[in-house]
Amino acid sequence: MSDLFPRPPGLAVFLNAGDPPFDVLDDVADMLDEHEVDVLELGVPFPDSISDGPVIRRSADRALAAGTDLKDALAFVERSRSRHRHLRVVVLADWAHTVRPRSMAQVITAVAASGAAGVLLHGAPPRVRPDFYDRAGAAGLPVVTTCYATSAPGIVAEAAAHASAYVYLVTHYGTSGSGPAPDQGALRAPIDALRTLTDVPVAAGFGVRTAADVERVHAAGADAAVVGSPVVACAEAALVAGRDVAADLGALVTGLRPHHSRSSL
């Protein structure tokens, strides 16, 4: 079983590689490690994501304008691995923008060599997923799979069968940064269904903005919460205002911790 979330409720946060710039992102990662954030989901930036709202789209556009690519993202992963005691980095790579122009073999080999704690393949059509699962397994690279709280049983079964890092349970349809707070009652059944199929952790995201939301997903049975748009928005606001991005994000992360977890930080 994956050990990415050793002390529930775990916390994963999302940022794009290259936004904030890598010198700042290095400081942010150090802060996340000090605050014992479990996972940084690091997006290899790509344009025009249909699943992302304007906050994350702006972030990806800034990173792409700065020339950020897969090589830059994986260099950051290697730096993080060498100096962080707690934080682990999962790479999110888009099929159309990052993988298809290269090859599945090249990308999986490079991500595994970086020391990433896992990989999430975004937007992969069904025909390429078996090759992805096989190559990641052969490389010893843990896989993050995804499904929705309302996904059909076959989709849930595929996610459970091939997850080796964790299952990312998306709480509702829509774009990131939109939609309601997680519904504890509505999440319990899909989380219970995953529990019957896999023993890897379940991390729930979309709509998670506050410590109360983190508590809700944990009370529904999830091992961790994933926070994306609020983190990206906080970094953006700090950059625009000329503030210390790591300090602002540190305050945000502290505020996301349920009260019973803060005393251990």
PDB file of C-alpha atoms in Angstrom:
ATOM      1  CA  MET A   1       0.000   0.000   0.000  1.00  0.00           C
ATOM      2  CA  SER A   2       1.188   3.528  -0.774  1.00  0.00           C
ATOM      3  CA  ASP A   3       2.614   5.440   2.182  1.00  0.00           C
ATOM      4  CA  LEU A   4       2.115   8.915   0.710  1.00  0.00           C
ATOM      5  CA  PHE A   5      -0.446   9.872   3.357  1.00  0.00           C
ATOM      6  CA  PRO A   6       0.873   8.407   6.602  1.00  0.00           C
ATOM      7  CA  ARG A   7      -1.190  10.570   8.936  1.00  0.00           C
ATOM      8  CA  PRO A   8      -4.789  11.164   7.823  1.00  0.00           C
ATOM      9  CA  PRO A   9      -6.220  13.544   6.979  1.00  0.00           C
ATOM     10  CA  GLY A  10      -3.470  13.877   4.407  1.00  0.00           C
ATOM     11  CA  LEU A  11      -2.997  16.952   2.267  1.00  0.00           C
ATOM     12  CA  ALA A  12      -2.009  17.286  -1.369  1.00  0.00           C
ATOM     13  CA  VAL A  13      -1.675  20.637  -3.126  1.00  0.00           C
ATOM     14  CA  PHE A  14      -1.402  21.474  -6.808  1.00  0.00           C
ATOM     15  CA  LEU A  15       0.892  23.938  -8.564  1.00  0.00           C
ATOM     16  CA  ASN A  16       2.140  24.192 -12.120  1.00  0.00           C
ATOM     17  CA  ALA A  17       5.840  23.723 -12.741  1.00  0.00           C
ATOM     18  CA  GLY A  18       7.300  27.149 -13.481  1.00  0.00           C
ATOM     19  CA  ASP A  19       4.507  29.159 -11.856  1.00  0.00           C
ATOM     20  CA  PRO A  20       5.653  30.615  -9.560  1.00  0.00           C
ATOM     21  CA  PRO A  21       9.131  30.735 -11.165  1.00  0.00           C
ATOM     22  CA  PHE A  22      11.397  27.885 -10.152  1.00  0.00           C
ATOM     23  CA  ASP A  23      13.547  29.852  -7.724  1.00  0.00           C
ATOM     24  CA  VAL A  24      10.375  30.764  -5.837  1.00  0.00           C
ATOM     25  CA  LEU A  25       8.890  27.304  -6.311  1.00  0.00           C
ATOM     26  CA  ASP A  26      11.953  25.797  -4.641  1.00  0.00           C
ATOM     27  CA  ASP A  27      11.257  27.952  -1.569  1.00  0.00           C
ATOM     28  CA  VAL A  28       7.590  26.986  -1.671  1.00  0.00           C
ATOM     29  CA  ALA A  29       8.469  23.290  -1.761  1.00  0.00           C
ATOM     30  CA  ASP A  30      10.805  23.725   1.214  1.00  0.00           C
ATOM     31  CA  MET A  31       7.960  25.380   3.099  1.00  0.00           C
ATOM     32  CA  LEU A  32       5.539  22.585   2.182  1.00  0.00           C
ATOM     33  CA  ASP A  33       8.040  20.047   3.454  1.00  0.00           C
ATOM     34  CA  GLU A  34       8.451  21.939   6.736  1.00  0.00           C
ATOM     35  CA  HIS A  35       4.660  22.030   7.123  1.00  0.00           C
ATOM     36  CA  GLU A  36       4.506  18.293   6.411  1.00  0.00           C
ATOM     37  CA  VAL A  37       2.285  18.617   3.382  1.00  0.00           C
ATOM     38  CA  ASP A  38       2.234  15.109   1.967  1.00  0.00           C
ATOM     39  CA  VAL A  39       2.119  15.609  -1.796  1.00  0.00           C
ATOM     40  CA  LEU A  40       2.779  18.350  -4.297  1.00  0.00           C
ATOM     41  CA  GLU A  41       0.905  17.552  -7.492  1.00  0.00           C
ATOM     42  CA  LEU A  42       3.163  19.258 -10.013  1.00  0.00           C
ATOM     43  CA  GLY A  43       1.568  19.980 -13.355  1.00  0.00           C
ATOM     44  CA  VAL A  44       3.694  19.988 -16.475  1.00  0.00           C
ATOM     45  CA  PRO A  45       1.976  23.061 -17.941  1.00  0.00           C
ATOM     46  CA  PHE A  46      -0.256  22.670 -20.978  1.00  0.00           C
ATOM     47  CA  PRO A  47      -2.685  25.036 -22.673  1.00  0.00           C
ATOM     48  CA  ASP A  48      -6.476  25.115 -22.904  1.00  0.00           C
ATOM     49  CA  SER A  49      -7.335  22.495 -20.303  1.00  0.00           C
ATOM     50  CA  ILE A  50     -11.056  21.756 -20.450  1.00  0.00           C
ATOM     51  CA  SER A  51     -11.055  20.564 -16.832  1.00  0.00           C
ATOM     52  CA  ASP A  52      -9.452  23.705 -15.389  1.00  0.00           C
ATOM     53  CA  GLY A  53     -10.970  27.036 -14.536  1.00  0.00           C
ATOM     54  CA  PRO A  54      -9.415  30.441 -15.227  1.00  0.00           C
ATOM     55  CA  VAL A  55      -7.076  30.448 -12.211  1.00  0.00           C
ATOM     56  CA  ILE A  56      -5.177  27.324 -13.222  1.00  0.00           C
ATOM     57  CA  ARG A  57      -5.371  28.205 -16.910  1.00  0.00           C
ATOM     58  CA  ARG A  58      -3.676  31.551 -16.247  1.00  0.00           C
ATOM     59  CA  SER A  59      -0.996  29.752 -14.259  1.00  0.00           C
ATOM     60  CA  ALA A  60      -0.333  27.283 -17.068  1.00  0.00           C
ATOM     61  CA  ASP A  61      -0.164  30.102 -19.600  1.00  0.00           C
ATOM     62  CA  ARG A  62       2.397  31.985 -17.491  1.00  0.00           C
ATOM     63  CA  ALA A  63       4.535  28.877 -17.112  1.00  0.00           C
ATOM     64  CA  LEU A  64       4.363  28.125 -20.830  1.00  0.00           C
ATOM     65  CA  ALA A  65       5.243  31.729 -21.683  1.00  0.00           C
ATOM     66  CA  ALA A  66       8.346  31.310 -19.525  1.00  0.00           C
ATOM     67  CA  GLY A  67       9.314  28.266 -21.590  1.00  0.00           C
ATOM     68  CA  THR A  68       8.642  25.615 -18.949  1.00  0.00           C
ATOM     69  CA  ASP A  69       8.697  22.075 -20.305  1.00  0.00           C
ATOM     70  CA  LEU A  70       8.903  18.489 -19.063  1.00  0.00           C
ATOM     71  CA  LYS A  71      12.689  18.672 -18.612  1.00  0.00           C
ATOM     72  CA  ASP A  72      12.363  21.704 -16.324  1.00  0.00           C
ATOM     73  CA  ALA A  73       9.616  20.074 -14.289  1.00  0.00           C
ATOM     74  CA  LEU A  74      11.602  16.889 -13.755  1.00  0.00           C
ATOM     75  CA  ALA A  75      14.733  18.808 -12.772  1.00  0.00           C
ATOM     76  CA  PHE A  76      12.631  20.368 -10.021  1.00  0.00           C
ATOM     77  CA  VAL A  77      11.430  16.911  -8.937  1.00  0.00           C
ATOM     78  CA  GLU A  78      15.028  15.731  -8.623  1.00  0.00           C
ATOM     79  CA  ARG A  79      15.931  18.741  -6.466  1.00  0.00           C
ATOM     80  CA  SER A  80      12.929  18.143  -4.258  1.00  0.00           C
ATOM     81  CA  ARG A  81      13.703  14.467  -3.784  1.00  0.00           C
ATOM     82  CA  SER A  82      17.241  15.193  -2.658  1.00  0.00           C
ATOM     83  CA  ARG A  83      16.391  17.567   0.166  1.00  0.00           C
ATOM     84  CA  HIS A  84      12.872  16.960   1.454  1.00  0.00           C
ATOM     85  CA  ARG A  85      12.090  14.603   4.306  1.00  0.00           C
ATOM     86  CA  HIS A  86       8.295  14.511   4.041  1.00  0.00           C
ATOM     87  CA  LEU A  87       7.026  16.136   0.846  1.00  0.00           C
ATOM     88  CA  ARG A  88       6.679  13.926  -2.216  1.00  0.00           C
ATOM     89  CA  VAL A  89       6.054  15.140  -5.765  1.00  0.00           C
ATOM     90  CA  VAL A  90       3.564  13.563  -8.147  1.00  0.00           C
ATOM     91  CA  VAL A  91       3.858  14.639 -11.776  1.00  0.00           C
ATOM     92  CA  LEU A  92       0.713  15.462 -13.733  1.00  0.00           C
ATOM     93  CA  ALA A  93       1.386  15.176 -17.464  1.00  0.00           C
ATOM     94  CA  ASP A  94      -1.122  15.837 -20.227  1.00  0.00           C
ATOM     95  CA  TRP A  95      -1.434  13.174 -22.888  1.00  0.00           C
ATOM     96  CA  ALA A  96      -1.917  15.448 -25.893  1.00  0.00           C
ATOM     97  CA  HIS A  97       0.580  18.186 -25.023  1.00  0.00           C
ATOM     98  CA  THR A  98       3.352  16.343 -23.172  1.00  0.00           C
ATOM     99  CA  VAL A  99       3.216  12.621 -23.911  1.00  0.00           C
ATOM    100  CA  ARG A 100       2.013  12.184 -27.482  1.00  0.00           C
ATOM    101  CA  PRO A 101       4.659  14.488 -29.077  1.00  0.00           C
ATOM    102  CA  ARG A 102       7.371  12.398 -27.412  1.00  0.00           C
ATOM    103  CA  SER A 103       6.408   8.820 -26.633  1.00  0.00           C
ATOM    104  CA  MET A 104       4.922   6.994 -23.703  1.00  0.00           C
ATOM    105  CA  ALA A 105       8.187   5.136 -23.177  1.00  0.00           C
ATOM    106  CA  GLN A 106      10.282   8.319 -23.156  1.00  0.00           C
ATOM    107  CA  VAL A 107       8.022  10.159 -20.720  1.00  0.00           C
ATOM    108  CA  ILE A 108       7.592   7.276 -18.290  1.00  0.00           C
ATOM    109  CA  THR A 109      11.332   6.589 -18.267  1.00  0.00           C
ATOM    110  CA  ALA A 110      12.122  10.251 -17.595  1.00  0.00           C
ATOM    111  CA  VAL A 111       9.520  10.660 -14.842  1.00  0.00           C
ATOM    112  CA  ALA A 112      10.654   7.478 -13.122  1.00  0.00           C
ATOM    113  CA  ALA A 113      14.312   8.561 -13.304  1.00  0.00           C
ATOM    114  CA  SER A 114      13.466  11.888 -11.656  1.00  0.00           C
ATOM    115  CA  GLY A 115      12.401  10.115  -8.473  1.00  0.00           C
ATOM    116  CA  ALA A 116       8.784  11.274  -8.674  1.00  0.00           C
ATOM    117  CA  ALA A 117       6.479   9.606  -6.170  1.00  0.00           C
ATOM    118  CA  GLY A 118       3.914   9.014  -8.885  1.00  0.00           C
ATOM    119  CA  VAL A 119       2.453  10.087 -12.196  1.00  0.00           C
ATOM    120  CA  LEU A 120      -1.035  11.159 -13.194  1.00  0.00           C
ATOM    121  CA  LEU A 121      -1.744  11.025 -16.926  1.00  0.00           C
ATOM    122  CA  HIS A 122      -4.297  13.680 -17.829  1.00  0.00           C
ATOM    123  CA  GLY A 123      -6.663  13.301 -20.756  1.00  0.00           C
ATOM    124  CA  ALA A 124      -5.484   9.884 -21.871  1.00  0.00           C
ATOM    125  CA  PRO A 125      -7.865   8.158 -24.295  1.00  0.00           C
ATOM    126  CA  PRO A 126      -8.863   4.604 -23.365  1.00  0.00           C
ATOM    127  CA  ARG A 127      -6.755   3.092 -26.134  1.00  0.00           C
ATOM    128  CA  VAL A 128      -3.474   4.346 -24.638  1.00  0.00           C
ATOM    129  CA  ARG A 129      -4.142   3.635 -20.974  1.00  0.00           C
ATOM    130  CA  PRO A 130      -3.131  -0.076 -21.040  1.00  0.00           C
ATOM    131  CA  ASP A 131       0.281   0.888 -22.426  1.00  0.00           C
ATOM    132  CA  PHE A 132       0.582   3.580 -19.756  1.00  0.00           C
ATOM    133  CA  TYR A 133      -0.227   1.152 -16.941  1.00  0.00           C
ATOM    134  CA  ASP A 134       2.162  -1.479 -18.294  1.00  0.00           C
ATOM    135  CA  ARG A 135       5.086   0.896 -18.787  1.00  0.00           C
ATOM    136  CA  ALA A 136       4.633   2.605 -15.434  1.00  0.00           C
ATOM    137  CA  GLY A 137       4.490  -0.767 -13.713  1.00  0.00           C
ATOM    138  CA  ALA A 138       7.623  -1.992 -15.473  1.00  0.00           C
ATOM    139  CA  ALA A 139       9.448   1.207 -14.472  1.00  0.00           C
ATOM    140  CA  GLY A 140       8.349   0.928 -10.848  1.00  0.00           C
ATOM    141  CA  LEU A 141       6.582   4.289 -11.161  1.00  0.00           C
ATOM    142  CA  PRO A 142       3.472   4.561  -8.964  1.00  0.00           C
ATOM    143  CA  VAL A 143       0.293   5.601 -10.753  1.00  0.00           C
ATOM    144  CA  VAL A 144      -2.405   8.039  -9.678  1.00  0.00           C
ATOM    145  CA  THR A 145      -5.724   7.184 -11.295  1.00  0.00           C
ATOM    146  CA  THR A 146      -8.846   9.302 -11.342  1.00  0.00           C
ATOM    147  CA  CYS A 147     -12.578   8.832 -11.227  1.00  0.00           C
ATOM    148  CA  TYR A 148     -15.586  10.937 -10.327  1.00  0.00           C
ATOM    149  CA  ALA A 149     -17.851  10.440  -7.368  1.00  0.00           C
ATOM    150  CA  THR A 150     -20.584   9.663  -9.933  1.00  0.00           C
ATOM    151  CA  SER A 151     -18.501   7.542 -12.325  1.00  0.00           C
ATOM    152  CA  ALA A 152     -19.928   4.345 -13.734  1.00  0.00           C
ATOM    153  CA  PRO A 153     -18.844   1.129 -11.989  1.00  0.00           C
ATOM    154  CA  GLY A 154     -16.516   0.179 -14.826  1.00  0.00           C
ATOM    155  CA  ILE A 155     -14.587   3.447 -14.557  1.00  0.00           C
ATOM    156  CA  VAL A 156     -14.312   3.059 -10.789  1.00  0.00           C
ATOM    157  CA  ALA A 157     -13.080  -0.507 -11.214  1.00  0.00           C
ATOM    158  CA  GLU A 158     -10.391   0.576 -13.696  1.00  0.00           C
ATOM    159  CA  ALA A 159      -9.224   3.350 -11.377  1.00  0.00           C
ATOM    160  CA  ALA A 160      -9.033   0.960  -8.445  1.00  0.00           C
ATOM    161  CA  ALA A 161      -7.303  -1.793 -10.404  1.00  0.00           C
ATOM    162  CA  HIS A 162      -4.462   0.379 -11.690  1.00  0.00           C
ATOM    163  CA  ALA A 163      -3.810   2.849  -8.864  1.00  0.00           C
ATOM    164  CA  SER A 164      -0.553   2.250  -7.028  1.00  0.00           C
ATOM    165  CA  ALA A 165       0.031   5.743  -5.558  1.00  0.00           C
ATOM    166  CA  TYR A 166      -3.562   6.794  -4.856  1.00  0.00           C
ATOM    167  CA  VAL A 167      -6.954   7.234  -6.456  1.00  0.00           C
ATOM    168  CA  TYR A 168      -7.879  10.865  -7.038  1.00  0.00           C
ATOM    169  CA  LEU A 169     -11.634  11.005  -6.495  1.00  0.00           C
ATOM    170  CA  VAL A 170     -13.068  14.109  -8.178  1.00  0.00           C
ATOM    171  CA  THR A 171     -15.990  15.229  -6.057  1.00  0.00           C
ATOM    172  CA  HIS A 172     -18.087  16.737  -8.855  1.00  0.00           C
ATOM    173  CA  TYR A 173     -18.145  17.425 -12.577  1.00  0.00           C
ATOM    174  CA  GLY A 174     -17.074  20.829 -13.799  1.00  0.00           C
ATOM    175  CA  THR A 175     -13.890  22.855 -13.921  1.00  0.00           C
ATOM    176  CA  SER A 176     -11.386  23.375 -11.157  1.00  0.00           C
ATOM    177  CA  GLY A 177     -12.140  26.314  -8.905  1.00  0.00           C
ATOM    178  CA  SER A 178     -15.871  26.007  -9.447  1.00  0.00           C
ATOM    179  CA  GLY A 179     -18.678  24.151  -7.788  1.00  0.00           C
ATOM    180  CA  PRO A 180     -19.798  23.555  -4.242  1.00  0.00           C
ATOM    181  CA  ALA A 181     -17.919  22.352  -1.201  1.00  0.00           C
ATOM    182  CA  PRO A 182     -17.635  18.565  -0.918  1.00  0.00           C
ATOM    183  CA  ASP A 183     -20.768  16.787   0.242  1.00  0.00           C
ATOM    184  CA  GLN A 184     -19.780  14.339   2.957  1.00  0.00           C
ATOM    185  CA  GLY A 185     -22.890  12.221   2.511  1.00  0.00           C
ATOM    186  CA  ALA A 186     -22.537  12.015  -1.262  1.00  0.00           C
ATOM    187  CA  LEU A 187     -18.865  10.998  -1.022  1.00  0.00           C
ATOM    188  CA  ARG A 188     -19.268   8.166   1.431  1.00  0.00           C
ATOM    189  CA  ALA A 189     -20.739   5.640  -1.038  1.00  0.00           C
ATOM    190  CA  PRO A 190     -18.115   6.101  -3.803  1.00  0.00           C
ATOM    191  CA  ILE A 191     -15.298   6.001  -1.252  1.00  0.00           C
ATOM    192  CA  ASP A 192     -16.739   2.843   0.291  1.00  0.00           C
ATOM    193  CA  ALA A 193     -16.981   1.334  -3.199  1.00  0.00           C
ATOM    194  CA  LEU A 194     -13.302   2.063  -3.835  1.00  0.00           C
ATOM    195  CA  ARG A 195     -12.382   0.526  -0.477  1.00  0.00           C
ATOM    196  CA  THR A 196     -13.877  -2.788  -1.591  1.00  0.00           C
ATOM    197  CA  LEU A 197     -11.677  -2.780  -4.689  1.00  0.00           C
ATOM    198  CA  THR A 198      -8.285  -1.420  -3.591  1.00  0.00           C
ATOM    199  CA  ASP A 199      -6.201  -0.743  -0.505  1.00  0.00           C
ATOM    200  CA  VAL A 200      -4.382   2.291  -1.968  1.00  0.00           C
ATOM    201  CA  PRO A 201      -5.279   5.687  -0.474  1.00  0.00           C
ATOM    202  CA  VAL A 202      -8.181   7.733  -1.760  1.00  0.00           C
ATOM    203  CA  ALA A 203      -7.636  11.491  -2.115  1.00  0.00           C
ATOM    204  CA  ALA A 204     -10.662  13.689  -2.822  1.00  0.00           C
ATOM    205  CA  GLY A 205     -10.463  17.020  -4.607  1.00  0.00           C
ATOM    206  CA  PHE A 206     -12.438  19.768  -6.397  1.00  0.00           C
ATOM    207  CA  GLY A 207     -14.235  22.232  -4.174  1.00  0.00           C
ATOM    208  CA  VAL A 208     -11.851  21.772  -1.242  1.00  0.00           C
ATOM    209  CA  ARG A 209     -11.082  25.274   0.016  1.00  0.00           C
ATOM    210  CA  THR A 210     -11.124  25.258   3.833  1.00  0.00           C
ATOM    211  CA  ALA A 211     -10.193  23.171   6.856  1.00  0.00           C
ATOM    212  CA  ALA A 212     -13.882  22.309   7.167  1.00  0.00           C
ATOM    213  CA  ASP A 213     -13.811  20.893   3.628  1.00  0.00           C
ATOM    214  CA  VAL A 214     -10.740  18.821   4.499  1.00  0.00           C
ATOM    215  CA  GLU A 215     -12.630  17.516   7.534  1.00  0.00           C
ATOM    216  CA  ARG A 216     -15.633  16.642   5.375  1.00  0.00           C
ATOM    217  CA  VAL A 217     -13.714  14.534   2.897  1.00  0.00           C
ATOM    218  CA  HIS A 218     -11.876  12.795   5.724  1.00  0.00           C
ATOM    219  CA  ALA A 219     -15.124  12.120   7.580  1.00  0.00           C
ATOM    220  CA  ALA A 220     -16.482  10.597   4.363  1.00  0.00           C
ATOM    221  CA  GLY A 221     -13.598   8.105   4.440  1.00  0.00           C
ATOM    222  CA  ALA A 222     -10.942   9.714   2.229  1.00  0.00           C
ATOM    223  CA  ASP A 223      -7.318   9.485   3.276  1.00  0.00           C
ATOM    224  CA  ALA A 224      -6.459  12.937   1.949  1.00  0.00           C
ATOM    225  CA  ALA A 225      -7.785  16.125   0.422  1.00  0.00           C
ATOM    226  CA  VAL A 226      -6.440  17.722  -2.760  1.00  0.00           C
ATOM    227  CA  VAL A 227      -6.412  21.524  -2.929  1.00  0.00           C
ATOM    228  CA  GLY A 228      -5.707  23.142  -6.279  1.00  0.00           C
ATOM    229  CA  SER A 229      -7.259  26.445  -7.315  1.00  0.00           C
ATOM    230  CA  PRO A 230      -7.019  28.151  -3.890  1.00  0.00           C
ATOM    231  CA  VAL A 231      -3.298  27.379  -3.768  1.00  0.00           C
ATOM    232  CA  VAL A 232      -2.675  28.611  -7.306  1.00  0.00           C
ATOM    233  CA  ALA A 233      -4.758  31.733  -6.655  1.00  0.00           C
ATOM    234  CA  CYS A 234      -2.835  32.484  -3.475  1.00  0.00           C
ATOM    235  CA  ALA A 235       0.494  32.199  -5.290  1.00  0.00           C
ATOM    236  CA  GLU A 236      -0.782  34.415  -8.106  1.00  0.00           C
ATOM    237  CA  ALA A 237      -1.994  37.107  -5.710  1.00  0.00           C
ATOM    238  CA  ALA A 238       1.311  37.106  -3.832  1.00  0.00           C
ATOM    239  CA  LEU A 239       3.308  37.448  -7.044  1.00  0.00           C
ATOM    240  CA  VAL A 240       1.147  40.301  -8.303  1.00  0.00           C
ATOM    241  CA  ALA A 241       1.420  42.148  -4.981  1.00  0.00           C
ATOM    242  CA  GLY A 242       5.148  41.513  -4.619  1.00  0.00           C
ATOM    243  CA  ARG A 243       4.689  39.543  -1.402  1.00  0.00           C
ATOM    244  CA  ASP A 244       6.575  36.463  -0.206  1.00  0.00           C
ATOM    245  CA  VAL A 245       4.839  33.609  -2.034  1.00  0.00           C
ATOM    246  CA  ALA A 246       6.111  30.917   0.330  1.00  0.00           C
ATOM    247  CA  ALA A 247       4.948  32.877   3.373  1.00  0.00           C
ATOM    248  CA  ASP A 248       1.479  33.466   1.948  1.00  0.00           C
ATOM    249  CA  LEU A 249       1.135  29.822   0.967  1.00  0.00           C
ATOM    250  CA  GLY A 250       2.389  28.775   4.387  1.00  0.00           C
ATOM    251  CA  ALA A 251      -0.451  30.700   5.993  1.00  0.00           C
ATOM    252  CA  LEU A 252      -2.916  29.102   3.580  1.00  0.00           C
ATOM    253  CA  VAL A 253      -1.660  25.587   4.290  1.00  0.00           C
ATOM    254  CA  THR A 254      -1.809  26.177   8.044  1.00  0.00           C
ATOM    255  CA  GLY A 255      -5.401  27.321   7.659  1.00  0.00           C
ATOM    256  CA  LEU A 256      -6.305  24.175   5.740  1.00  0.00           C
ATOM    257  CA  ARG A 257      -5.299  21.926   8.591  1.00  0.00           C
ATOM    258  CA  PRO A 258      -8.157  20.692  10.736  1.00  0.00           C
ATOM    259  CA  HIS A 259      -7.804  21.965  14.300  1.00  0.00           C
ATOM    260  CA  HIS A 260      -6.827  18.583  15.724  1.00  0.00           C
ATOM    261  CA  SER A 261      -3.893  18.359  13.270  1.00  0.00           C
ATOM    262  CA  ARG A 262      -2.342  21.794  13.734  1.00  0.00           C
ATOM    263  CA  SER A 263      -0.750  21.141  17.095  1.00  0.00           C
ATOM    264  CA  SER A 264       1.553  18.519  15.562  1.00  0.00           C
ATOM    265  CA  LEU A 265       3.087  20.910  13.035  1.00  0.00           C
TER     266      LEU A 265
END
